[in-house]
Coordinates of C-alpha atoms and ligand atoms in Angstrom, one line a residue:
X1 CA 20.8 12.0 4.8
X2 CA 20.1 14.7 7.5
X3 CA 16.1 15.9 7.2
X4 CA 14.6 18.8 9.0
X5 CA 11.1 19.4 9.2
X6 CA 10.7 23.0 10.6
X7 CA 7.1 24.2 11.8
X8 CA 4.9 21.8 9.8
X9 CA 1.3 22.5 9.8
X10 CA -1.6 19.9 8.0
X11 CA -5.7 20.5 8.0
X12 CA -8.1 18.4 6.4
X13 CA -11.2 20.6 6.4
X14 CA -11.8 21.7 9.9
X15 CA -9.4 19.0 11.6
X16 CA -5.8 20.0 12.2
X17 CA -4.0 17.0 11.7
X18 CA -0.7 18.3 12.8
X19 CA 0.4 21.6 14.0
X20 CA 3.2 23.1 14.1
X21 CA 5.7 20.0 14.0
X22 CA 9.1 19.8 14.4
X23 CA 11.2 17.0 13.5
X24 CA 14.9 16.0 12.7
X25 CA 16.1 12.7 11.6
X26 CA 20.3 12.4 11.5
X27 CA 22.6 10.3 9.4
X28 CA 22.7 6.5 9.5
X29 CA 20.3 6.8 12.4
X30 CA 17.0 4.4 13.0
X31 CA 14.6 7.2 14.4
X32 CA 11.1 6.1 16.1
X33 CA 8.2 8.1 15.5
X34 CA 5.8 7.2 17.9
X35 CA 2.3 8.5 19.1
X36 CA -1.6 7.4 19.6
X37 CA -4.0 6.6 17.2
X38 CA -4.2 9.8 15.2
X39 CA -1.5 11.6 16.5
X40 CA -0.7 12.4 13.2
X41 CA 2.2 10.2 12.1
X42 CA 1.4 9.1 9.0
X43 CA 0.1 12.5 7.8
X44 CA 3.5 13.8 8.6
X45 CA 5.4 11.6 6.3
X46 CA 2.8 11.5 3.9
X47 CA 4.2 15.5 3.9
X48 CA 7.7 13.9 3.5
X49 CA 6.9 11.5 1.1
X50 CA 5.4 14.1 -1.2
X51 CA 1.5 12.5 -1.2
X52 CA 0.2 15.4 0.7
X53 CA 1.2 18.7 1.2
X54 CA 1.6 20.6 4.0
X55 CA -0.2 24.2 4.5
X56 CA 2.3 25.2 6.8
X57 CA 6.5 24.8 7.4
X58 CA 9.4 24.0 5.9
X59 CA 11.1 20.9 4.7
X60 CA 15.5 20.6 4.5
X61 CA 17.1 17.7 3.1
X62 CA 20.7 18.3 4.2
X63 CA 20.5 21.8 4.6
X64 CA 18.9 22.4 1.9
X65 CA 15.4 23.9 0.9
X66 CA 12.8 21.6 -0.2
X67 CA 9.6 23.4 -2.1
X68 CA 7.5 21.6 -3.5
X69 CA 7.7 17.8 -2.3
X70 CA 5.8 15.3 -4.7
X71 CA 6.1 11.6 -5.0
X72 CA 8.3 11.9 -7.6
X73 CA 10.8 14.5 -5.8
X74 CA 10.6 13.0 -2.8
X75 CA 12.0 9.3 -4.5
X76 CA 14.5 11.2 -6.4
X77 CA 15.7 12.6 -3.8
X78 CA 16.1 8.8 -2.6
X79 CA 13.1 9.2 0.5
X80 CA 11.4 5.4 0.0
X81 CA 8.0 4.6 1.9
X82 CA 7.1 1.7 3.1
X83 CA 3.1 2.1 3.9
X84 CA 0.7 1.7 6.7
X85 CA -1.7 0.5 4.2
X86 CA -0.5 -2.8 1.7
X87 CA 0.0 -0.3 -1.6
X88 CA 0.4 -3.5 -3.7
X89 CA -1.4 -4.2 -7.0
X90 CA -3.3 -7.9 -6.8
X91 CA -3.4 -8.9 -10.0
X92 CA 0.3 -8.2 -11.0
X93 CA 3.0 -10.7 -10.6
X94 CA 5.4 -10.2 -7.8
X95 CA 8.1 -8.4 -10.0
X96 CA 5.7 -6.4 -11.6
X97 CA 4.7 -4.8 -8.5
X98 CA 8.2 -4.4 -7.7
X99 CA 9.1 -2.4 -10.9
X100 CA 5.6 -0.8 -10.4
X101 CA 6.1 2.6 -12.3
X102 CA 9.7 2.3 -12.9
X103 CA 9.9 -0.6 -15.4
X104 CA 13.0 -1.6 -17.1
X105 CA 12.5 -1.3 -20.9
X106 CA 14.5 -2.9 -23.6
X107 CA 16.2 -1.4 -26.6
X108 CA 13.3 -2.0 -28.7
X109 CA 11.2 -0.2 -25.9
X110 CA 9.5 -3.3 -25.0
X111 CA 9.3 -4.7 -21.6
X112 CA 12.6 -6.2 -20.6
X113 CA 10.7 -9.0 -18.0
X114 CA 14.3 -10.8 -18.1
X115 CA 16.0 -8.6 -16.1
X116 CA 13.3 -7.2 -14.1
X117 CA 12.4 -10.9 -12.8
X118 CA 16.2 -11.4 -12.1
X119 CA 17.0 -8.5 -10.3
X120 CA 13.6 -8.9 -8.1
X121 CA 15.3 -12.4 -7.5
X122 CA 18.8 -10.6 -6.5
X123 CA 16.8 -8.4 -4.1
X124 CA 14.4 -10.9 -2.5
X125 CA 17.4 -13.0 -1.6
X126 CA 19.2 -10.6 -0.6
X127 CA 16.7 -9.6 2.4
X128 CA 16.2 -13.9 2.6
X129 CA 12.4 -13.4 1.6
X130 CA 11.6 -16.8 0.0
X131 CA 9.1 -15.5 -2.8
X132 CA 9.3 -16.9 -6.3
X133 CA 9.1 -13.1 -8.5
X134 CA 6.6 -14.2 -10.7
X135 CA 4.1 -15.6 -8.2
X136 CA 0.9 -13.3 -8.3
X137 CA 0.8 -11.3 -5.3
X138 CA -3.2 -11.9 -5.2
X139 CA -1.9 -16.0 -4.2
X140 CA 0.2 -14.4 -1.1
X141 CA -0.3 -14.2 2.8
X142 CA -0.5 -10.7 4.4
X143 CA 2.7 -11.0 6.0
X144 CA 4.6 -11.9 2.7
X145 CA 2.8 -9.3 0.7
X146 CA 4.7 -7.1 3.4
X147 CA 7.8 -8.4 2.8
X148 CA 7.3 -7.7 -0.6
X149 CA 6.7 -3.8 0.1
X150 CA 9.9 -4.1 2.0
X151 CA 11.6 -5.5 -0.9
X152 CA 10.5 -2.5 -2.9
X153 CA 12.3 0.1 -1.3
X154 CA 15.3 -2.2 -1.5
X155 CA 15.3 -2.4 -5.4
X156 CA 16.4 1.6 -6.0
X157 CA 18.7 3.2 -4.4
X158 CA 17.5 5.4 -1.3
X159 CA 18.9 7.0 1.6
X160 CA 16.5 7.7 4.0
X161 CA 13.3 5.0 4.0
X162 CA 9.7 5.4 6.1
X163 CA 8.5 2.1 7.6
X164 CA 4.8 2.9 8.7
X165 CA 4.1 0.2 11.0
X166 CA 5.7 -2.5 8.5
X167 CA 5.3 -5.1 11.6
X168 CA 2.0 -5.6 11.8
X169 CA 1.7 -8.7 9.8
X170 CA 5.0 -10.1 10.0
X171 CA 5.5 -13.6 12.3
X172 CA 8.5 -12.7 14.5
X173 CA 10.6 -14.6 12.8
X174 CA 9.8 -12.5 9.8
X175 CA 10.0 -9.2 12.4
X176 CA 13.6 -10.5 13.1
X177 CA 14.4 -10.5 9.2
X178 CA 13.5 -7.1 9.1
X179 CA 15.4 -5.9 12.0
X180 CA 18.3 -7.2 10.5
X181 CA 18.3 -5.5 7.1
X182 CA 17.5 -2.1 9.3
X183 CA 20.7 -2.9 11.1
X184 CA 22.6 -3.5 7.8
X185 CA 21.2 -0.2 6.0
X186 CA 22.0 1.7 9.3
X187 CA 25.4 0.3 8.7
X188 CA 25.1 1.7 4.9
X189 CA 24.5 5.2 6.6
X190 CA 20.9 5.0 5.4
X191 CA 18.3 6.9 8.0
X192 CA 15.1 4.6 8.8
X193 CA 11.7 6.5 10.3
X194 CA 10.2 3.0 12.6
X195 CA 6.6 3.5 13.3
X196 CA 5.3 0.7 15.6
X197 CA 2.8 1.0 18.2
X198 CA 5.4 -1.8 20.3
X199 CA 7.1 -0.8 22.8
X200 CA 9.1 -3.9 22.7
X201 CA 10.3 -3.2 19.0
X202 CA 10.7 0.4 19.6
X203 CA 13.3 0.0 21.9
X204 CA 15.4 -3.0 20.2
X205 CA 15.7 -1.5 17.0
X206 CA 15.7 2.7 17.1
X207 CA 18.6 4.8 18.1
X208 CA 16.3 8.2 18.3
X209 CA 12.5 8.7 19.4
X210 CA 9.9 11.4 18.7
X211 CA 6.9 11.7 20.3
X212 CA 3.5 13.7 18.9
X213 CA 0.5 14.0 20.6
X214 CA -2.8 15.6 18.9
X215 CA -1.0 16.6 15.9
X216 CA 1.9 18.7 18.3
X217 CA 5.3 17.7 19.0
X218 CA 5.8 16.4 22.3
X219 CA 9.2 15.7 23.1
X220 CA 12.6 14.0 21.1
X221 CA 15.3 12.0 22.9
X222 CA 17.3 8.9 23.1
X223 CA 15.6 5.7 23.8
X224 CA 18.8 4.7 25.8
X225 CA 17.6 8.2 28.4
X226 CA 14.3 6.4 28.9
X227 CA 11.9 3.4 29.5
X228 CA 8.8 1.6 28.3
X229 CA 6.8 3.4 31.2
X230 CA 7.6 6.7 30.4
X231 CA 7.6 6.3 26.6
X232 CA 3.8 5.3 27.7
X233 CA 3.2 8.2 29.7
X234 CA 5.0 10.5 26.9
X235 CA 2.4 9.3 24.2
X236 CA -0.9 9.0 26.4
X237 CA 0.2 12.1 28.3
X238 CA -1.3 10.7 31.3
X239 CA 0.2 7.4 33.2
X240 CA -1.8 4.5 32.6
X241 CA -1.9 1.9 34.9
X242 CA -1.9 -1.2 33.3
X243 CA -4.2 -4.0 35.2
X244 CA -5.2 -7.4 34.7
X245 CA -8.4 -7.5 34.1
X246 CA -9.8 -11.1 34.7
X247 CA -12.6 -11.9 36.7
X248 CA -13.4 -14.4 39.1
X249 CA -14.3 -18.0 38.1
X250 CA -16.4 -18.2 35.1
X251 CA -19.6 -20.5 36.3
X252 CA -21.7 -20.1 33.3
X253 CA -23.5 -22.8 31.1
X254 CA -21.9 -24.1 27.8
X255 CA -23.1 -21.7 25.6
X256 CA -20.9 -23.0 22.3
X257 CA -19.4 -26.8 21.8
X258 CA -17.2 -27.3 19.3
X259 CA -16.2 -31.1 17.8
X260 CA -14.1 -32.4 16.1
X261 CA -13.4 -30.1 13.6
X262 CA -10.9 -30.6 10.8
X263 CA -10.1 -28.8 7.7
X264 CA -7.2 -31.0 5.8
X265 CA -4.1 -28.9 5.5
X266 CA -5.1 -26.2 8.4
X267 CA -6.2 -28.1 11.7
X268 CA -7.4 -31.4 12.6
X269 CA -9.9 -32.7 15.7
X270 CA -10.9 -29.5 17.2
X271 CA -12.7 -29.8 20.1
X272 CA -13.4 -27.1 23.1
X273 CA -16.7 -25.8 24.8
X274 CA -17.2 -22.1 25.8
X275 CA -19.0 -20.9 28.3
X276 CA -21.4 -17.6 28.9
X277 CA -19.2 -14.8 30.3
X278 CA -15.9 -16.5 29.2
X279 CA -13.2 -14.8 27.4
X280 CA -11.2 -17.7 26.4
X281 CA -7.8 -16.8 24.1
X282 CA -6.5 -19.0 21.5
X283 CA -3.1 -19.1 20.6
X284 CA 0.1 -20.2 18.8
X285 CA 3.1 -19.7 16.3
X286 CA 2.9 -19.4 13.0
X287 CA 1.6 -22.1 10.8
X288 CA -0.9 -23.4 13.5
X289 CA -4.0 -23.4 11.9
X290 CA -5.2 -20.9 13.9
X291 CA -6.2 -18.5 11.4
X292 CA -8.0 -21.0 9.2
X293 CA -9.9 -21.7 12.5
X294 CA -11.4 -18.7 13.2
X295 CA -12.3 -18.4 10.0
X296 CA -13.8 -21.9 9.9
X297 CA -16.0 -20.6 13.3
X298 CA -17.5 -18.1 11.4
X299 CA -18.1 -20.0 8.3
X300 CA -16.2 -18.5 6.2
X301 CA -14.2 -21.5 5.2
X302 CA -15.5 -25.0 4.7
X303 CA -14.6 -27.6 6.9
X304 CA -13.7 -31.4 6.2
X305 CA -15.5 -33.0 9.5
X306 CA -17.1 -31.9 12.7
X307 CA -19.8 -30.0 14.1
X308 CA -20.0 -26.5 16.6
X309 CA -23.7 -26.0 18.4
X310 CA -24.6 -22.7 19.8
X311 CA -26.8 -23.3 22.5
X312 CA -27.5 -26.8 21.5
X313 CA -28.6 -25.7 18.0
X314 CA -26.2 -27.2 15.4
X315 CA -24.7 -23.8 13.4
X316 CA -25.0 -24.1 9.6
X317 CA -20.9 -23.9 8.9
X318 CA -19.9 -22.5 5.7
X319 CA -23.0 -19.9 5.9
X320 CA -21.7 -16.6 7.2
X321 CA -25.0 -14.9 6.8
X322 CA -26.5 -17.4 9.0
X323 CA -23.8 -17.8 11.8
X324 CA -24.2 -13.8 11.7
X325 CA -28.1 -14.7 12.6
X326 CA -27.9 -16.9 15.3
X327 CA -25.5 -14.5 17.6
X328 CA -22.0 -15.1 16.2
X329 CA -19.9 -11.8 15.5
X330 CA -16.2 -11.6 14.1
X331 CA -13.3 -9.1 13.8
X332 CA -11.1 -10.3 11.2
X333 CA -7.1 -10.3 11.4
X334 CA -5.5 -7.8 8.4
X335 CA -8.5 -5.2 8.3
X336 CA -7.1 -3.6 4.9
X337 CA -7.3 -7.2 3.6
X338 CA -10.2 -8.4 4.7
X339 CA -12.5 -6.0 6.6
X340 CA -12.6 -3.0 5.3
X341 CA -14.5 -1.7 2.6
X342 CA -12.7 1.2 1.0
X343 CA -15.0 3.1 -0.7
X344 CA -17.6 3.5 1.6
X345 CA -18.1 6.1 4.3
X346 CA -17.1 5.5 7.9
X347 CA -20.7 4.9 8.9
X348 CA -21.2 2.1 6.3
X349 CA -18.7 0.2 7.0
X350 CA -19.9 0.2 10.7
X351 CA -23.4 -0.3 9.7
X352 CA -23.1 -3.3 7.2
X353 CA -23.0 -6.3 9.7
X354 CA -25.9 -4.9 11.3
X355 CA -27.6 -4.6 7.7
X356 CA -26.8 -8.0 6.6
X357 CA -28.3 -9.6 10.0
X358 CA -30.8 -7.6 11.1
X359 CA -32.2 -5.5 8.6
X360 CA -35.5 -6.4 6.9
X361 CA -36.8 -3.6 5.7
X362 CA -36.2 -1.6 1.9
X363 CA -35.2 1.8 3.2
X364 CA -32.3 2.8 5.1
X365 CA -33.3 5.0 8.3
X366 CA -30.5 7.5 8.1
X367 CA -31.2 8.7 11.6
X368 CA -31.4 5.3 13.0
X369 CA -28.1 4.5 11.7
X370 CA -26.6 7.6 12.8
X371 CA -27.9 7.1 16.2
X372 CA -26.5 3.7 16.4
X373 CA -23.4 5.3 15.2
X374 CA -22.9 7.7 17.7
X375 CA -23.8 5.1 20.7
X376 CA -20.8 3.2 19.4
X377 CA -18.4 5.9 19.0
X378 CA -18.7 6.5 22.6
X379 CA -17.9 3.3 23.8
X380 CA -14.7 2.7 21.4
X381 CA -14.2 6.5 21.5
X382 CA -13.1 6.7 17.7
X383 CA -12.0 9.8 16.5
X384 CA -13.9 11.0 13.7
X385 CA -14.4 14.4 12.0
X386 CA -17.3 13.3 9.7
X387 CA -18.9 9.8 9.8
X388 CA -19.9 10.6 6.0
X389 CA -15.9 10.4 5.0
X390 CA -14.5 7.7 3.1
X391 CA -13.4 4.8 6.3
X392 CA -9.6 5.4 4.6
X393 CA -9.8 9.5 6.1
X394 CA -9.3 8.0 9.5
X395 CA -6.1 7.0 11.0
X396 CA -5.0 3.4 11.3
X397 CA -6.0 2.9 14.6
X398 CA -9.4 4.3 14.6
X399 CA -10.3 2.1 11.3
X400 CA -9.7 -0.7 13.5
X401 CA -11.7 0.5 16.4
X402 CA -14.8 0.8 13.3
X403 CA -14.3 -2.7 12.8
X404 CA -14.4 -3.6 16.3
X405 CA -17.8 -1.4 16.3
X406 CA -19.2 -3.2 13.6
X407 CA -20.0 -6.0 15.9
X408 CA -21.0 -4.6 18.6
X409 CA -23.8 -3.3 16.9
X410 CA -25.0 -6.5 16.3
X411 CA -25.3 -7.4 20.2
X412 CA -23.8 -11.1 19.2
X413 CA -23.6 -13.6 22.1
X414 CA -20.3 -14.4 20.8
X415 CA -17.1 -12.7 19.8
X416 CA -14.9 -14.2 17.8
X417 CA -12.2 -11.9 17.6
X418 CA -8.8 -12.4 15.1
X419 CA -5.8 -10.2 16.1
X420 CA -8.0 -7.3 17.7
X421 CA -5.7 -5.1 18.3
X422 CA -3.6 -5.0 15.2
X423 CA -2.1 -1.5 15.0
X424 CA -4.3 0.1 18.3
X425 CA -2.1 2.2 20.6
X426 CA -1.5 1.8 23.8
X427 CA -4.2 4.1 25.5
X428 CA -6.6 2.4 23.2
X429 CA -5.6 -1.2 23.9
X430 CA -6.4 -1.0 27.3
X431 CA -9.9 0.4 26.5
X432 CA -11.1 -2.6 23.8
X433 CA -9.5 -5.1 26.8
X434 CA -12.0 -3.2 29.0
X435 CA -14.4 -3.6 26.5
X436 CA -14.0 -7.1 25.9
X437 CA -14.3 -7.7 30.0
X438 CA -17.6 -5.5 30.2
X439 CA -18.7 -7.8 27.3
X440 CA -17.9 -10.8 29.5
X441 CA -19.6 -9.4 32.4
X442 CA -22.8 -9.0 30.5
X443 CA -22.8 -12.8 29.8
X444 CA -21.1 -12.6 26.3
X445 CA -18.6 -15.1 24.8
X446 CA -15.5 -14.3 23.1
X447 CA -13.3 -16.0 21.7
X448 CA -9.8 -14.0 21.3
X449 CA -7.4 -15.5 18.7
X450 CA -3.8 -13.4 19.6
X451 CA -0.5 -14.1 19.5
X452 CA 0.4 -11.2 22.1
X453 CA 1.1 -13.1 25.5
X454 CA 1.1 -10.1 27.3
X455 CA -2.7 -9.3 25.9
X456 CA -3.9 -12.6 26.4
X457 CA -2.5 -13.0 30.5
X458 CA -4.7 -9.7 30.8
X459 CA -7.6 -10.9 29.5
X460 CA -8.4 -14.7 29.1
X461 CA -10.4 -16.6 31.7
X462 CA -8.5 -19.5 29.9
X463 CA -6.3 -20.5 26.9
X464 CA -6.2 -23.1 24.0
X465 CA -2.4 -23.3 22.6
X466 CA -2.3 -24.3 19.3
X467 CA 0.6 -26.2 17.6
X468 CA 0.9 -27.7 13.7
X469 CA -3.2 -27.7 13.5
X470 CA -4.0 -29.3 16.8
X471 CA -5.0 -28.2 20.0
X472 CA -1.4 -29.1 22.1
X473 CA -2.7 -27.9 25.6
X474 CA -5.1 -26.2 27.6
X475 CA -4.1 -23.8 30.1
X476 CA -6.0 -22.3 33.0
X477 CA -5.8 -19.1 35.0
X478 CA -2.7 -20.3 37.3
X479 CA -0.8 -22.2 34.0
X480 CA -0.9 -19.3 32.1
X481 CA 2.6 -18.3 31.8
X482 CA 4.6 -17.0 28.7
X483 CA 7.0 -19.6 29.1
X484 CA 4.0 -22.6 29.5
X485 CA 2.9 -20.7 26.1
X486 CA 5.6 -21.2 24.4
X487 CA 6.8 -24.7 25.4
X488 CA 3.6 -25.9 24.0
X489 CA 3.2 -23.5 21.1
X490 CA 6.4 -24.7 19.9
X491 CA 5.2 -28.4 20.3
X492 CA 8.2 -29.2 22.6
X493 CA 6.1 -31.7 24.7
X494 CA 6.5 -33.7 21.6
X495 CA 8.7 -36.5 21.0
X496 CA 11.3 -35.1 18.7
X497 CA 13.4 -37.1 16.3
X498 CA 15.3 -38.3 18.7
X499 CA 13.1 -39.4 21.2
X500 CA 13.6 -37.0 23.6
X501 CA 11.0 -34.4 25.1
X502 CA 11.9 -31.6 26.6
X503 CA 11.2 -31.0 30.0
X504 CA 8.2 -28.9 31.3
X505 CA 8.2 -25.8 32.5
X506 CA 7.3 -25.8 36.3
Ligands
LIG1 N1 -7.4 12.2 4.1 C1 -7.9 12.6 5.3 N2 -9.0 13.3 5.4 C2 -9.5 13.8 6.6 N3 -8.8 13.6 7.7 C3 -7.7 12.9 7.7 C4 -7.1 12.4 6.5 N4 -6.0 11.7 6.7 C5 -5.8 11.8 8.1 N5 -6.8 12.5 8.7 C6 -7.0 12.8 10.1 O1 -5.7 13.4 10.6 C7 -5.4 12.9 11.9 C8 -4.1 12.2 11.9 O2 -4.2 11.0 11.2 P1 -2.9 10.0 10.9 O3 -3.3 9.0 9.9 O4 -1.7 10.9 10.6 O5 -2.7 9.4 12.3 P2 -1.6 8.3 12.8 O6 -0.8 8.9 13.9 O7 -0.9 7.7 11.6 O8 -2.5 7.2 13.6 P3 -2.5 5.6 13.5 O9 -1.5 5.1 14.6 O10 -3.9 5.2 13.9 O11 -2.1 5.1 12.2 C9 -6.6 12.0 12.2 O12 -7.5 12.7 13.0 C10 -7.2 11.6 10.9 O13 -8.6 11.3 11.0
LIG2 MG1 -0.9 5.9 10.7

């Protein structure tokens, strides 16, 4: 499928979320669309995909005049999107979300569940996703209720299929799955639009880039014409220079002891102290308890054994209300799973930490909360229009940086923070890890749970590796190395079945 999209213009009320776009997609190519925070991405296939429509330009599906795009054009016209946000229905079984609005009926006009559950299990194999089609999706991890949207737009027929940052919560073993059913559609001469804030995966997997900056189209090319650096500079339209941004030695008292802490199933004999102005990073592959540990800090799951003191005050586990009290704040991994709230306005869903911990009184100062707002918009410099708007009006990107807010309203001592900068661009990355270093500097604590080396070597004082549950090593400034990561995350300082241990890295 060859698209054109001629002159495309979008405004939401006064902002003009894209203006005056052009771009091309070409047969059996795997095109990148790439651009900050807000740049307007999504909004333009949104225009594609028929859920918005665009006030301005023209749309041409192989030469031909589009008028009119809806949902249901755009899908018979065999355009599938994958998107940013998980569009899955909870309480449905797998395959029912799969034939979501294009069920298979019998003669009798009756459900036909037979074939819909077998040709859900045709499909899942097909892209090796290990999910049983009648599971419940509500009983599934983020990154296979991903897969499962990926499996969607494998089920009917399409030519030409929008991927809106479908890596996010995929493992990499998961991320090199998908790669390799891109390849094989390619090979189909079916046209893939990649969004991905990655460099890394930008340049394995797409033929083609485009690059939009404040809603305008910047520039289109061959990723094999350029590099990661000026891909960088393209987007941000300034170069950034990338620093580390550790400080000296980290003196400070034990502010937070953690011991022994086991949850059966997730992670066993936890033990680690944190100090005051310490970032320390905790890391790992998938399946090392990790998650289930953060969540366990912030008591939001119960543990088996152990204790964590803050300040040599023993924290109440299992009471979030209370760990919220005695200085403990927490961004949570997946924010459309678990964070965000999506009916509320932007500014409630910044303000409701600070309400459940701090607030004690029965009316809500409006300007108070509007003041706070505005303090914190400057430092995490989220673009907003109107802080009254549903949170789901902003970009991917900025939601995040709302959830990063949220705690920093609080003043916490400590940070725990899960996957912070899940879908954050590159310009924007660089200003939470500034962020997170000023917090340092102040005397705060954070604890950074990531499994981006390159993230973690620019801002951890000091790094836990996790592997199978347990805390494998513990790597300092000068030990922190990808490949000292790995050998440990992948437990290969353990005897395997043979006896033999692999030799340390030097
Ligand atoms: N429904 C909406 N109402 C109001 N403004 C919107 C709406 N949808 C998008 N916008 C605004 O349009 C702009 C472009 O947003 P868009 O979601 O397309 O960005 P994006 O490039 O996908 O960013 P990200 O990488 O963060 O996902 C942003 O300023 C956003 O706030
Ligand atoms: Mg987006």
């Amino acid at each position: 499928m060859i698209l054109e999209m001629k002159g495309i213009s979008k405004f939401f009320g006064p902002v003009k979320a894209l203006d005056d776009v052009n771009f091309t997609v070409g047969d059996a190519e795997i095109h990148g669309l790439l651009g900050e925070n807000g740049a307007g991405k999504s909004t333009l296939m949104n225009i594609l995909g028929g859920a918005l429509q665009q006030n301005e330009g023209q749309i041409f599906i192989d030469g031909q005049l589009i008028e009119d795009m809806s949902i249901h054009k755009s899908n018979a016209l065999g355009i599938k999107f994958i998107h940013q946000e998980l569009n899955l229905v909870n309480d449905l079984a797998v395959f029912e979300n799969l034939f979501l609005g294009q069920e298979i009926v019998n003669r009798a006009g009756l459900l036909d569940r037979k074939t819909m559950i077998a040709r859900s299990k045709e499909v899942l194999e097909k892209i090796k996703v290990d999910i049983d089609p009648v599971e419940m999706v509500d009983n599934l991890e983020p990154s296979r209720k991903q897969l499962v949207e990926i499996a969607r737009s494998f089920l009917f027929e399409s030519k030409l299929i929008i991927m809106d940052e479908p890596t996010t919560a995929l493992t990499n073993k998961e991320i090199d799955i998908l790669f390799e059913i891109m390849r094989s559609l390619k090979a189909h001469g079916i046209s893939i639009i990649f969004i991905s804030h990655k460099m890394p995966e930008l340049f394995a997997i797409c033929d083609k880039y485009t690059v939009l900056r404040d809603g305008k189209f910047i520039e289109s090319g061959y990723f094999k014409d350029i590099n990661e650096q000026k891909a960088t500079n393209l987007l941000v339209g300034r170069s950034i220079v990338d620093s580390q941004l550790v400080k000296e030695d980290v003196r400070g008292k034990v502010v937070m002891q953690v011991e022994n802490l086991s949850c059966k199933g997730h992670f066993k004999d936890i033990s680690f102290d944190l100090r005051e102005g310490e970032v320390l990073a905790i890391t790992g592959l998938h399946g090392d308890g990790r998650g289930e540990l953060s969540e366990a800090l912030f008591g939001a799951r119960h543990v088996d054994t152990g204790t964590v003191t803050l300040n040599g005050k023993r924290l109440p586990l299992g009471h979030i209300r209370q760990i919220m009290k005695a200085g403990v704040g927490m961004v949570q991994r997946n924010r459309k799973e678990r964070s965000i709230i999506k009916d509320m306005s932007i500014l409630n869903n910044l303000s409701i930490a600070y309400f459940i911990a701090k607030h004690n009184r029965f009316f809500i100062n409006k300007r108070e909360e509007a003041e706070r707002f505005n303090r914190n918009q400057k430092v995490t410099n989220i673009r907003v229009g109107n802080m009254d708007d549903e949170i789901t009006s902003l970009s991917g990107g900025n939601q995040q940086k709302v959830m990063v807010s949220r705690w920093l309203e609080l003043n916490s001592d400590i940070y725990i923070l899960d996957n912070p900068t899940q879908g954050i661009d590159v310009g924007a990355k660089f200003e939470i890890y500034k962020l997170i270093s000023e917090l340092a500097h102040r005397g705060k604590s954070l604890i950074i749970f990531s499994s981006e080396f390159p993230e973690i070597y620019k801002i951890a004082d000091r790094c836990l590796v996790m592997y199978e549950g347990h805390i494998n090593a513990e790597l300092n400034r000068d030990q922190l190395t990808e490949v000292n990561v790995m050998y440990y995350a992948t437990g290969a300082n353990k005897e395997g079945i043979n006896g033999n241990k692999i030799k340390q890295p030097a």
